[in-house]
mmCIF file of C-alpha atoms in Angstrom:
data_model
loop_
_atom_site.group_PDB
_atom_site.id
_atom_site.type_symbol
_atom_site.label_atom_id
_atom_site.label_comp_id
_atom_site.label_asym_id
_atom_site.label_seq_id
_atom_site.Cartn_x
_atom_site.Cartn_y
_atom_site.Cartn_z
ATOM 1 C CA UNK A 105 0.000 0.000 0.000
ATOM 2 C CA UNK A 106 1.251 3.729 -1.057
ATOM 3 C CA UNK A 107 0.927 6.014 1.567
ATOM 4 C CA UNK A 108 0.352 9.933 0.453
ATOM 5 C CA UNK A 109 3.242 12.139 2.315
ATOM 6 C CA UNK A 110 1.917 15.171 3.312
ATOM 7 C CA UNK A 111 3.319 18.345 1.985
ATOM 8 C CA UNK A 112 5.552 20.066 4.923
ATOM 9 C CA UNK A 113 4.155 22.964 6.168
ATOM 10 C CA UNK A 114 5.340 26.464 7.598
ATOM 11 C CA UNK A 115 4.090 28.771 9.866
ATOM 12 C CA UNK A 116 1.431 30.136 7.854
ATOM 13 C CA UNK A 117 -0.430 26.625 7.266
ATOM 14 C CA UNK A 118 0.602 26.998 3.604
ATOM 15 C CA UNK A 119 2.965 24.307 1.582
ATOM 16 C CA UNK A 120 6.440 25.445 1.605
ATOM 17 C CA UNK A 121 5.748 25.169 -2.298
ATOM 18 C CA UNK A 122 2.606 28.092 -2.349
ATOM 19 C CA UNK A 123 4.510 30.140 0.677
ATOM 20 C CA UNK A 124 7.765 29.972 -2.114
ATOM 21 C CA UNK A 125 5.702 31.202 -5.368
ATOM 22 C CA UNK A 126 3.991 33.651 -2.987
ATOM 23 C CA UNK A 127 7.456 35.481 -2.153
ATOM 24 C CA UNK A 128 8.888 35.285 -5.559
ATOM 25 C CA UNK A 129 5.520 37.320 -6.874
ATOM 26 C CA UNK A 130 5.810 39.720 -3.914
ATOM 27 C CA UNK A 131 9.357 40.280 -4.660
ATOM 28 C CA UNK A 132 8.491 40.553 -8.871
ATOM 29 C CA UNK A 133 5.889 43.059 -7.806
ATOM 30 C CA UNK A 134 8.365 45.013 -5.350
ATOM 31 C CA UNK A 135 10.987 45.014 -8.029
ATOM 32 C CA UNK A 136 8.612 46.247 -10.952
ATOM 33 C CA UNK A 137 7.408 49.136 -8.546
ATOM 34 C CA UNK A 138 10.825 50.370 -7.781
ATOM 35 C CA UNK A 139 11.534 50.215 -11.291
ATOM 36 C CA UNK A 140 8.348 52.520 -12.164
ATOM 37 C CA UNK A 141 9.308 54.860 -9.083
ATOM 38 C CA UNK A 142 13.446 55.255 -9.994
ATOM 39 C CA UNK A 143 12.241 55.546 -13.866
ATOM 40 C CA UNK A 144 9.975 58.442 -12.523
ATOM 41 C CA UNK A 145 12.636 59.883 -10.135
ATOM 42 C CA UNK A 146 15.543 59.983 -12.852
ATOM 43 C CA UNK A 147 13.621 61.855 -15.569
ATOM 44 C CA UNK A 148 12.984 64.311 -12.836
ATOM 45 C CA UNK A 149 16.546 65.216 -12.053
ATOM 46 C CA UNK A 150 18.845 67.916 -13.801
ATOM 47 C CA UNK A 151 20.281 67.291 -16.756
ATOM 48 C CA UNK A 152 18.072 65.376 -18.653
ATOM 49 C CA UNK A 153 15.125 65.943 -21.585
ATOM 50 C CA UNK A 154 13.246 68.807 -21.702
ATOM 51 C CA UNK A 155 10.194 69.621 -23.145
ATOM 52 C CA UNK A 156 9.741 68.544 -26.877
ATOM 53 C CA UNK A 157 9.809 72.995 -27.668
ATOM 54 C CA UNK A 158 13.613 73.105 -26.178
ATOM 55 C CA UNK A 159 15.139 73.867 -29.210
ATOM 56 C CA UNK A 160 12.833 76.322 -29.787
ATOM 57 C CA UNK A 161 14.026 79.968 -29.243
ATOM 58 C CA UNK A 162 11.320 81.571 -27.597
ATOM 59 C CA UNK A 163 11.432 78.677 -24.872
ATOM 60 C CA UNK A 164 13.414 81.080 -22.057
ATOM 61 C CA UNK A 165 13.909 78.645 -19.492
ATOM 62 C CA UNK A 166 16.013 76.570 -21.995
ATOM 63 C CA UNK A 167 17.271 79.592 -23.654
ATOM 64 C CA UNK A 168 19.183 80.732 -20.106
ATOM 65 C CA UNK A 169 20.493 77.264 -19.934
ATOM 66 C CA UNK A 170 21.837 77.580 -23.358
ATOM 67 C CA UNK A 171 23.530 81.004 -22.597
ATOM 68 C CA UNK A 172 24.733 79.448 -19.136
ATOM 69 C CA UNK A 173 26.658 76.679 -21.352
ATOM 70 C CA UNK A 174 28.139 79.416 -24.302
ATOM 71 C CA UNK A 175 29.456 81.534 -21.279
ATOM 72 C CA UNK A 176 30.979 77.943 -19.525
ATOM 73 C CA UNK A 177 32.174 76.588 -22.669
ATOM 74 C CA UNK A 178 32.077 78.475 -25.867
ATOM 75 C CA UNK A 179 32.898 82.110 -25.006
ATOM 76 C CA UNK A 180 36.640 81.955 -24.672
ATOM 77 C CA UNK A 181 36.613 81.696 -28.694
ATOM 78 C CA UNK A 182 32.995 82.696 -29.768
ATOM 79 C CA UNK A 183 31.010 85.919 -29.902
ATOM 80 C CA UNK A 184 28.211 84.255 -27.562
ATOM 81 C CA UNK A 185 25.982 87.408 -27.727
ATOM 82 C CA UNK A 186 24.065 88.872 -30.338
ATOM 83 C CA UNK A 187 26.351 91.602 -31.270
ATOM 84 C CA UNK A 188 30.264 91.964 -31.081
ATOM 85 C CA UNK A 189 33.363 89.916 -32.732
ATOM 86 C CA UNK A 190 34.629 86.555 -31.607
ATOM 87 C CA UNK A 191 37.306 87.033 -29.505
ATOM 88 C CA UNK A 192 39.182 84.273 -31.856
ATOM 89 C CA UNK A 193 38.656 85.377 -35.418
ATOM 90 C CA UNK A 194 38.289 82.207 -37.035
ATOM 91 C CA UNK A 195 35.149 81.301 -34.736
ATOM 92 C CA UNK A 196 32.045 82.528 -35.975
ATOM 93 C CA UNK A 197 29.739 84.716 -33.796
ATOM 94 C CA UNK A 198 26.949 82.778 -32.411
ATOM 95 C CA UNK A 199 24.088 84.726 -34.543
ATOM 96 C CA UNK A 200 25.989 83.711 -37.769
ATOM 97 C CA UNK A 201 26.041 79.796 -36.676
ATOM 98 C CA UNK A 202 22.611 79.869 -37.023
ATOM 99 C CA UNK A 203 21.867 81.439 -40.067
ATOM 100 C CA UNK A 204 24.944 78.849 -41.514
ATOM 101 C CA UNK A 205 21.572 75.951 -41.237
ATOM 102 C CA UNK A 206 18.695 75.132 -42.871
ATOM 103 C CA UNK A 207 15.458 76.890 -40.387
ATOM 104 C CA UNK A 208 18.262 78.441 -38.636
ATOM 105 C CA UNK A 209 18.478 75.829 -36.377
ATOM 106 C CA UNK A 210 22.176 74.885 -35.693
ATOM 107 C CA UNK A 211 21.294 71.305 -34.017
ATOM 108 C CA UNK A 212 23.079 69.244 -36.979
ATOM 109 C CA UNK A 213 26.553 70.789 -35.516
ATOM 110 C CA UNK A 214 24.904 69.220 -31.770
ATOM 111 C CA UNK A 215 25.009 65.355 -31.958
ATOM 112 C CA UNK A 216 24.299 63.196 -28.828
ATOM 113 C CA UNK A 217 25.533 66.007 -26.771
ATOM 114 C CA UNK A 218 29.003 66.283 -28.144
ATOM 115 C CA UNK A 219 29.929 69.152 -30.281
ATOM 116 C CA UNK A 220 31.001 67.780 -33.630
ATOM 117 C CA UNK A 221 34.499 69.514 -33.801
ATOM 118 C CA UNK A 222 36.396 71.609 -36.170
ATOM 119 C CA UNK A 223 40.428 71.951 -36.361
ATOM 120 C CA UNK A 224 41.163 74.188 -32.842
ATOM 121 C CA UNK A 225 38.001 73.262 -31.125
ATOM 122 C CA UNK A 226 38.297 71.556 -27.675
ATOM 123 C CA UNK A 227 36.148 68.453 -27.225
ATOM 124 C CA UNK A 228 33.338 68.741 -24.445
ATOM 125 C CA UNK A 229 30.557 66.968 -23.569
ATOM 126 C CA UNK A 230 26.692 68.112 -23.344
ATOM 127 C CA UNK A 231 23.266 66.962 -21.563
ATOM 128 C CA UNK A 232 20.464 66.490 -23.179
ATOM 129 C CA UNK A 233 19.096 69.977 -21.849
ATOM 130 C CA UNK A 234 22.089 71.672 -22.345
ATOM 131 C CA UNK A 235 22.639 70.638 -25.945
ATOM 132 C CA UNK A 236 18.843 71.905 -26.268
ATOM 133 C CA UNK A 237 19.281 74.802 -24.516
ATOM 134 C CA UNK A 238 22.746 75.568 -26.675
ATOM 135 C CA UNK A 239 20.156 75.298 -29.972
ATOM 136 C CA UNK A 240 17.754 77.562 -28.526
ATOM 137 C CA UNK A 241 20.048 80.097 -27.211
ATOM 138 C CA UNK A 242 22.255 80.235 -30.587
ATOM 139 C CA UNK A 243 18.675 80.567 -32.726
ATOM 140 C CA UNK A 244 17.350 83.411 -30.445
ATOM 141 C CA UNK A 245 20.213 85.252 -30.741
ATOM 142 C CA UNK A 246 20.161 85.112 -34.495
ATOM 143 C CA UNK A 247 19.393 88.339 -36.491
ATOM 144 C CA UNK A 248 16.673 85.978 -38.268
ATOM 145 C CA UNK A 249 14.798 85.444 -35.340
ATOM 146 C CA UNK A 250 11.778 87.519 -34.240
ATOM 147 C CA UNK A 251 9.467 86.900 -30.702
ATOM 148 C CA UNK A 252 6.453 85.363 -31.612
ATOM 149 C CA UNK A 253 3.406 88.615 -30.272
#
């Protein structure tokens, strides 16, 4: 005769084998919430996309950014403002990169963040925001561009 074993039990009166599936979906469902919460937390922090209008130049918020990068980065050889000469002559003034693209919008020089280089240019990095901001800050300056009423 076969006798039936009975299934150990823990302290819950559960199998061992329920009590085991029953942590591994708590801990799935932990997991999958902290996921949702970081993913929420990171897109909040500095430094990362803006608004799908960042480029644009009458965004101001991402226009200052942009200005707060030319004075940081691009100022020691570019005229960053809308009037005056580069302090390096063979770097165009900021109101003339613009006009140099189709739309006036300089991002095809911005790729990824990094600032496709030419012969004499240092290498430097970008955010997301900043690169952004740099666009919008470079197109509002521009001769070309007038405040939308």
């Amino acid at each position: 005769m076969i006798k039936a074993m009975a299934q150990p039990r823990g302290h819950t009166g559960r199998s061992l084998g329920v009590q085991m599936m029953f942590r591994i979906a708590t801990r799935r469902l932990l997991m999958i919430a902290f996921g949702a919460l970081s993913g929420a937390l990171i897109t909040m922090q500095p430094g990362w996309a803006m608004p799908a209008d960042a480029q644009r130049p009458d965004n101001a918020e991402s226009a200052g950014i942009g200005k707060h990068v030319a004075q940081r980065h691009c100022g020691g050889c570019h005229a960053i403002e809308a009037t005056g000469l580069s302090p390096n002559p063979k770097s165009p003034p900021f109101p003339l990169i613009a006009e140099r693209y189709p739309g006036n919008n300089p991002a095809p020089v911005l790729i990824d963040g990094t600032v496709i280089r030419h012969p004499g240019m240092p290498e430097f990095h970008l955010l997301e925001n900043e690169t952004d901001g740099l666009v919008a800050y470079i197109r509002r300056i521009s001769r070309r561009w007038k405040p939308t009423p």
